[in-house]
Short mmCIF file of C-alpha atoms in Angstrom, two decimals:
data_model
loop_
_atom_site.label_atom_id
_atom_site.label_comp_id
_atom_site.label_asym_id
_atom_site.label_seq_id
_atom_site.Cartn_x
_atom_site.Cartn_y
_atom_site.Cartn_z
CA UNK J 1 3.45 33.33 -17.65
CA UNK J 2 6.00 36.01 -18.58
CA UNK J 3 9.65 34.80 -20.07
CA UNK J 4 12.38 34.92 -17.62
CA UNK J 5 15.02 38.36 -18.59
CA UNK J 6 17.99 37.53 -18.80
CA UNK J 7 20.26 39.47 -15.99
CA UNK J 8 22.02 42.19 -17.08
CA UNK J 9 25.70 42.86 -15.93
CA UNK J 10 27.02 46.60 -16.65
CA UNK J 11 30.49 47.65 -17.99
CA UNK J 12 30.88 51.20 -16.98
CA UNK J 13 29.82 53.49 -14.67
CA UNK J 14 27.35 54.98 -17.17
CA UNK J 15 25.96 51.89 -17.69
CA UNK J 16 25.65 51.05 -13.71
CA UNK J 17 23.96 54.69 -13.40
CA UNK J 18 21.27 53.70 -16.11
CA UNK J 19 20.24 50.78 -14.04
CA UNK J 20 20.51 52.09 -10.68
CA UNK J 21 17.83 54.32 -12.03
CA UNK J 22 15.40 51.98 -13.31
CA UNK J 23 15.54 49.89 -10.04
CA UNK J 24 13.26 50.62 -7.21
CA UNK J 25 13.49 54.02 -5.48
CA UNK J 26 12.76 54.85 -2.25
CA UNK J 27 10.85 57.66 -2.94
CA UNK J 28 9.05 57.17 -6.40
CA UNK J 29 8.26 60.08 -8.61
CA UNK J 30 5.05 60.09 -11.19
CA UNK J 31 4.12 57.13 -13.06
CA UNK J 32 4.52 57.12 -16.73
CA UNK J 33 1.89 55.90 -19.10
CA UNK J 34 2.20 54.60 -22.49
CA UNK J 35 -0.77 54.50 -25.19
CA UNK J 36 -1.31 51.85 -27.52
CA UNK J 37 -3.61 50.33 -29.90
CA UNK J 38 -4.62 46.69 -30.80
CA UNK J 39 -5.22 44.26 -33.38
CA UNK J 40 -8.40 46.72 -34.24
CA UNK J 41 -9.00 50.02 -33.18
CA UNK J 42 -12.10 52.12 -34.03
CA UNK J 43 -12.19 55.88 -34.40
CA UNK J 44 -13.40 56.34 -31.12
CA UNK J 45 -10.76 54.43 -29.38
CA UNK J 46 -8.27 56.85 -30.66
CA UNK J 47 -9.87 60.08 -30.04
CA UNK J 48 -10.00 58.54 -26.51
CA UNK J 49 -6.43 57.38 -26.18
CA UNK J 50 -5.08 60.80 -27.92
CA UNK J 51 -7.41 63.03 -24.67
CA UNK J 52 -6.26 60.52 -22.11
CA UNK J 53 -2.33 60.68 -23.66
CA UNK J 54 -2.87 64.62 -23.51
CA UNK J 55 -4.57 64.44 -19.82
CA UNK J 56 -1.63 62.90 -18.42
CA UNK J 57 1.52 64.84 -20.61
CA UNK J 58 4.34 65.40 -19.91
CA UNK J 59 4.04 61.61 -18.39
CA UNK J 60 2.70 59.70 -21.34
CA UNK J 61 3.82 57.78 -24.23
CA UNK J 62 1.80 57.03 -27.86
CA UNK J 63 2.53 54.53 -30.09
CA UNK J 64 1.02 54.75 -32.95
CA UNK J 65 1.93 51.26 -34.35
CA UNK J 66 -0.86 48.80 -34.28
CA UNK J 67 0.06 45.29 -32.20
CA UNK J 68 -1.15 42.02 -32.10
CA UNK J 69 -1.59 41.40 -28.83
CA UNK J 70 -4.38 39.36 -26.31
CA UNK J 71 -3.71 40.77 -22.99
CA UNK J 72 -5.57 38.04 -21.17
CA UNK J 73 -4.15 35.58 -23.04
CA UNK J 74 -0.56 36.27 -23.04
CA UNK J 75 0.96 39.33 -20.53
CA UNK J 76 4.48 39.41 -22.13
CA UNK J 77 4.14 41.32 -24.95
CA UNK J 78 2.67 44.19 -22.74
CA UNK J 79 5.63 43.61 -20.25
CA UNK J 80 8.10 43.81 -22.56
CA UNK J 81 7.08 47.08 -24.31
CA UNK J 82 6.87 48.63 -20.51
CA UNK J 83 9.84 47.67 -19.74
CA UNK J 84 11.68 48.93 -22.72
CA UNK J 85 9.84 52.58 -22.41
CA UNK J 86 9.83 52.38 -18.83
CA UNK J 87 6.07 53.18 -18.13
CA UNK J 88 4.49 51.10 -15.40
CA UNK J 89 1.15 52.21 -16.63
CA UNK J 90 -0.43 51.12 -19.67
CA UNK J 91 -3.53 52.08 -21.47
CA UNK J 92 -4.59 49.33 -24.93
CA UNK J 93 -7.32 50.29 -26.65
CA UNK J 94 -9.12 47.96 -29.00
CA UNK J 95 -12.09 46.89 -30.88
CA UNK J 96 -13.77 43.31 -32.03
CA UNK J 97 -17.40 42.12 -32.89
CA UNK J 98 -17.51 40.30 -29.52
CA UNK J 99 -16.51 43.26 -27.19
CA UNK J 100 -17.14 46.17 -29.01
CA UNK J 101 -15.89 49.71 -27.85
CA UNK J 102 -18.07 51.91 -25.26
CA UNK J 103 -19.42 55.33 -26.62
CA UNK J 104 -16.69 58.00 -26.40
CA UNK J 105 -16.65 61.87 -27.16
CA UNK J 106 -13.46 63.38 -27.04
CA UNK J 107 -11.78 66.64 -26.06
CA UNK J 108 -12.79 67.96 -29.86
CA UNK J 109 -16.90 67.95 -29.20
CA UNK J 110 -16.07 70.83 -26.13
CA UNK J 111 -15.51 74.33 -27.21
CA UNK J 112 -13.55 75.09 -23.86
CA UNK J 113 -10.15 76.13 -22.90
CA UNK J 114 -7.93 73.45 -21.94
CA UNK J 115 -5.93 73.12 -18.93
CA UNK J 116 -2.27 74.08 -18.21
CA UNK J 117 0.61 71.53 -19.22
CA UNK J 118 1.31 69.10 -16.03
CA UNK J 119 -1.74 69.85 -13.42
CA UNK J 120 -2.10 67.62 -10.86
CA UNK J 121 -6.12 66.78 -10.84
CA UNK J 122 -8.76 66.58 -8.27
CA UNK J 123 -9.81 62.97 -8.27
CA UNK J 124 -13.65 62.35 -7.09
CA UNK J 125 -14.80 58.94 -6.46
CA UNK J 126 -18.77 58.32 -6.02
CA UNK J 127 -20.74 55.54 -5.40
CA UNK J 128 -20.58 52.66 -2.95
CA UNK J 129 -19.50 50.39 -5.66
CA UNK J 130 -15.99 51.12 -5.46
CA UNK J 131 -15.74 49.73 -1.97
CA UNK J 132 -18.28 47.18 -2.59
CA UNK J 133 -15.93 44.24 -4.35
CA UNK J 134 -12.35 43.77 -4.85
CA UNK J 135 -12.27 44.75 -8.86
CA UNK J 136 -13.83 47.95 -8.34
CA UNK J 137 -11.11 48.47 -5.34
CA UNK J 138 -8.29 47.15 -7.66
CA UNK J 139 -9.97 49.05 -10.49
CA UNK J 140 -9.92 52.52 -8.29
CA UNK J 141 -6.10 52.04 -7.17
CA UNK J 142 -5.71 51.77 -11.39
CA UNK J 143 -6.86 55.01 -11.96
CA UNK J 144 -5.04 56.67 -9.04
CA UNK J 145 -1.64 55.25 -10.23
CA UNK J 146 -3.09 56.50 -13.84
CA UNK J 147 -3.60 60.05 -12.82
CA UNK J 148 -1.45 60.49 -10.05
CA UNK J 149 1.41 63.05 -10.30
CA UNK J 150 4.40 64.25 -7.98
CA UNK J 151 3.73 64.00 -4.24
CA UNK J 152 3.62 67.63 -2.71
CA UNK J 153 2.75 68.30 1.16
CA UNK J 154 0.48 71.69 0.16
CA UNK J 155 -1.16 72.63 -2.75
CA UNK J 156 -2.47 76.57 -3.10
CA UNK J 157 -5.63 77.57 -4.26
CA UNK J 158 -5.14 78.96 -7.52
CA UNK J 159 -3.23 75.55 -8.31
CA UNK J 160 -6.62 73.38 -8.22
CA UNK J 161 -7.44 74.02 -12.14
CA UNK J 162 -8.63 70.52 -13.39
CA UNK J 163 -10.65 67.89 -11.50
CA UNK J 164 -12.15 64.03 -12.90
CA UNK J 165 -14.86 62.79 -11.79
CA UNK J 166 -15.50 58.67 -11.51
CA UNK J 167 -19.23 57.70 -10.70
CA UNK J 168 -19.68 54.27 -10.15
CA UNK J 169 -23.41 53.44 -10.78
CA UNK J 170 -25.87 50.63 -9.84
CA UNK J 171 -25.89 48.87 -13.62
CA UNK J 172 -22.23 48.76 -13.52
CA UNK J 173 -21.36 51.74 -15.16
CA UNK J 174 -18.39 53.67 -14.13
CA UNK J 175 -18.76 57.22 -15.97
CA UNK J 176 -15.46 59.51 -16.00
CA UNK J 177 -16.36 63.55 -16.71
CA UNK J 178 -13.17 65.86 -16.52
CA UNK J 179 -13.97 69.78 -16.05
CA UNK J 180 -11.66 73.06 -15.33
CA UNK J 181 -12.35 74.66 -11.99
CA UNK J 182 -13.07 78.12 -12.23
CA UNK J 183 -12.79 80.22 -9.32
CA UNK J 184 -14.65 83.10 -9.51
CA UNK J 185 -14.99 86.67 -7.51
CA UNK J 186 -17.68 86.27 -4.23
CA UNK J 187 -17.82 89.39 -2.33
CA UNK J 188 -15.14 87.35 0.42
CA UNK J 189 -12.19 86.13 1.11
CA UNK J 190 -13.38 82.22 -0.33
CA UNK J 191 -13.43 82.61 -4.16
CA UNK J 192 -17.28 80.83 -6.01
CA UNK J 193 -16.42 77.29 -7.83
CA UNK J 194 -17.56 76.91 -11.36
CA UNK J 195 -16.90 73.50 -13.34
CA UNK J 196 -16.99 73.82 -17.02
CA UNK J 197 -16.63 70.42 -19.09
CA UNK J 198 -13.92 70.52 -21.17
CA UNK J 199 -14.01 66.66 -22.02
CA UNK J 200 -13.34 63.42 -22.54
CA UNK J 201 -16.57 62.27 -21.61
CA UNK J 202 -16.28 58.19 -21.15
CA UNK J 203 -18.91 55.57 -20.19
CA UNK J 204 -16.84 52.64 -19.28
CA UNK J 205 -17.92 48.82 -18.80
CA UNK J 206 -15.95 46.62 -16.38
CA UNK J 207 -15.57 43.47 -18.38
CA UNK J 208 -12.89 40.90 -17.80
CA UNK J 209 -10.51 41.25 -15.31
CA UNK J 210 -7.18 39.46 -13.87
CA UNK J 211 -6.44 40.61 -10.33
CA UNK J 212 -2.88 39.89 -9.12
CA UNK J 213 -2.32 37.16 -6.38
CA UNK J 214 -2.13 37.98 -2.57
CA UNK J 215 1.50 37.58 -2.07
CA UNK J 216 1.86 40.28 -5.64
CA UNK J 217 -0.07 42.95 -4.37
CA UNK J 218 1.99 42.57 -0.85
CA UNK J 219 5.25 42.81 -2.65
CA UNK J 220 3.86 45.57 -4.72
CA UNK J 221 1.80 47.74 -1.80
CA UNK J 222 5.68 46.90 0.79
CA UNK J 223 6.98 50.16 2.23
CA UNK J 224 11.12 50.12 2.25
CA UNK J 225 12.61 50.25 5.81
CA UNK J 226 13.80 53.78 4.90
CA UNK J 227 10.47 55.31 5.17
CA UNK J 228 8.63 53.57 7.95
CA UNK J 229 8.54 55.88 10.95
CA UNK J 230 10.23 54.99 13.63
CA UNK J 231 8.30 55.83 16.66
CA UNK J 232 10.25 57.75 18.97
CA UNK J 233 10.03 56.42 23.36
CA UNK J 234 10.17 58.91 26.10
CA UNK J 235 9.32 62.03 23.80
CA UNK J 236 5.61 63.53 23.63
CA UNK J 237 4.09 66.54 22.52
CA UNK J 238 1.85 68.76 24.21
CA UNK J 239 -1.08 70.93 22.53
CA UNK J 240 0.98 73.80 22.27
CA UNK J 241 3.46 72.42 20.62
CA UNK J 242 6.13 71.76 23.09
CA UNK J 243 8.52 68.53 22.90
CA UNK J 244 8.83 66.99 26.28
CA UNK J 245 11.42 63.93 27.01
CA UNK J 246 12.14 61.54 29.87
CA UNK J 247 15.24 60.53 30.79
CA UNK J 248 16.34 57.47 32.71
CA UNK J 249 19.73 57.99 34.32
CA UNK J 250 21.58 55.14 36.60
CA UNK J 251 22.78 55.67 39.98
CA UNK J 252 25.71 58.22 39.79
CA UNK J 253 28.79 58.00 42.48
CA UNK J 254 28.76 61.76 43.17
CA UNK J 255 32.35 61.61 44.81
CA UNK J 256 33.84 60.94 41.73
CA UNK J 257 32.50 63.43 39.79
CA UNK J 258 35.05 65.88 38.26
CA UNK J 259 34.28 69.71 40.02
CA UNK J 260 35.69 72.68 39.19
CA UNK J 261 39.42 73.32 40.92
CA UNK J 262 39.09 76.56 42.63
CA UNK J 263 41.92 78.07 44.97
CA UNK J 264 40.05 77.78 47.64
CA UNK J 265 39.61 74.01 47.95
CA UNK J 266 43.06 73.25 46.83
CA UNK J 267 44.15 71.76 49.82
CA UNK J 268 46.91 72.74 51.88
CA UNK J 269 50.19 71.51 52.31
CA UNK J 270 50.09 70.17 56.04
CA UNK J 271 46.94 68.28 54.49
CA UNK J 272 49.16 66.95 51.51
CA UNK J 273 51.39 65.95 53.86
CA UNK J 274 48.83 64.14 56.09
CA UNK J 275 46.95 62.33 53.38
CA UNK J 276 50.50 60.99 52.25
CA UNK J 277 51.54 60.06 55.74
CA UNK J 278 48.20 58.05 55.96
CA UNK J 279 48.88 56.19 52.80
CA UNK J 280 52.64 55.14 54.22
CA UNK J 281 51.23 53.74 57.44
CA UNK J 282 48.38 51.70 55.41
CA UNK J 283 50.71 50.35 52.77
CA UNK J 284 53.47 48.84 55.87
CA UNK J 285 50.40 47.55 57.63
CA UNK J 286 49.50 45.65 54.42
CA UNK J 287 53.18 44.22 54.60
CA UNK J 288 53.11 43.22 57.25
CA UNK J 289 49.71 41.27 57.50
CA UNK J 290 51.43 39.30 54.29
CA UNK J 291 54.88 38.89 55.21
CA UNK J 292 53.61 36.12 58.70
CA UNK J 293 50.93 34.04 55.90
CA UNK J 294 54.51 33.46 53.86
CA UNK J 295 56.91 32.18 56.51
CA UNK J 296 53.78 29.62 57.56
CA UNK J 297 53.91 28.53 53.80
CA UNK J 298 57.51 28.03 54.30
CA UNK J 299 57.60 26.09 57.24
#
């Protein structure tokens, strides 16, 4: 279990800034990653971690000091070193007689040109596998928090350069391939596609795994109130485009409503003079109807 932080209280407005900003936002911008090594660490392991660290710059972190740390065993180690370089994402790499490291070839082995600095990529998912059991559906949301950028509502064309590819395969396998998209000249308006490796290449091996409780992965997947759409009643849309809204309006007392004063229903003054004459006779009636109910009261 992880140690209890201790809260902590700030003492300026500088300081209240710097935490408001590591709290939870409502809209959350790219994940950062941070790159470390283990007790052990084999050549291979650190060609890998130095092409994954420079797949996902400018949101990565490498730390090149070797730690002592059994990730199944004890979680608070990793914690704490993601919480003091805020990364939520964390990539170990390390190497033992027991669980050796998988065969790697790095970004060095391909004679390409690399990608531009911050591409979002083209994720590709095949095989049934990954819908098949819950680690290979916890396992796929991992690498879509790994590689996943800044949210944008349209990408162009010309902006699809770099695309990974995760192949799930029958002897549990799960093989990652990254190539450059080339778009090249047709004859039409839709450009040819041409993938050219440009590396890492990694064969992966799901080993052990510790998938967070029920009531974690609700906290963690819970939408704030701010963006759940509201759904609007009594407003619809029509294929063309057009809003259309109902509206439910009570029963109106159309004497009372306020017209326009024209000169020509002003009325006139033997009418003024009736209308007050009327009101006189009404108000001595009502005297009189409640001067006889008091002189009974009296007697």
């Amino acid at each position: 279990m992880s140690v209890l932080q201790r809260v902590v209280k700030p003492f300026t407005r500088k300081g209240k800034k710097v935490l408001m900003k590591r709290e939870p936002q409502i809209i959350e911008g790219p994940k950062k990653a941070v790159f470390f090594q283990g007790r052990k660490c084999s050549e291979k392991l650190r060609r890998l971690l130095k092409d994954m660290y420079d797949i996902k710059k400018p949101d990565s972190l490498m730390l090149n000091k070797k730690n002592d740390i059994t990730i199944f065993e004890n979680v608070t180690p990793v914690e704490n070193i993601c919480k003091k370089h805020e990364t939520p994402v964390f990539l170990m790499g390390s190497h033992s007689k027991k669980r050796p490291d998988n065969l790697v070839i790095g970004l060095r082995e391909f004679a390409a040109s690399k990608i531009s600095l911050g591409t979002k990529p083209v994720l590709i998912f095949n095989g049934l596998q990954w819908e098949q059991t819950d680690k290979m559906r916890h396992l796929k949301s991992i690498f879509i928090d790994f590689f996943h950028r800044e949210t944008v509502d349209a990408v162009r064309l010309q902006g699809i350069e770099h695309t990974i590819s995760l192949n799930a395969t029958s002897e549990g396998k799960i093989l990652l391939r990254s190539y450059k998209v080339l778009l090249k000249k047709s004859g039409c308006r839709t450009p040819r596609v041409e993938l050219e490796e440009i590396g890492p290449r990694v064969d992966f091996a799901l080993r052990r795994t510790r998938l967070p409780t029920e009531d974690l992965i609700k906290e963690a997947c819970r939408k704030p109130r701010e963006l759940k759409v509201i759904k609007k009643k009594n407003i619809s849309t029509d294929k063309l485009g057009t809003t259309h809204s109902t509206i439910h309006v009570g029963k109106q007392e159309i004497n009372k409503l306020q017209t326009r004063k024209m000169k020509g229903l002003k009325k006139t003054p033997v009418e003024k003079k009736a209308e007050r004459a009327a009101k006189k006779r009404s108000i001595k009636v009502n005297k009189e109807e409640i001067e006889p109910v008091k002189k009974q009261k009296r007697g």
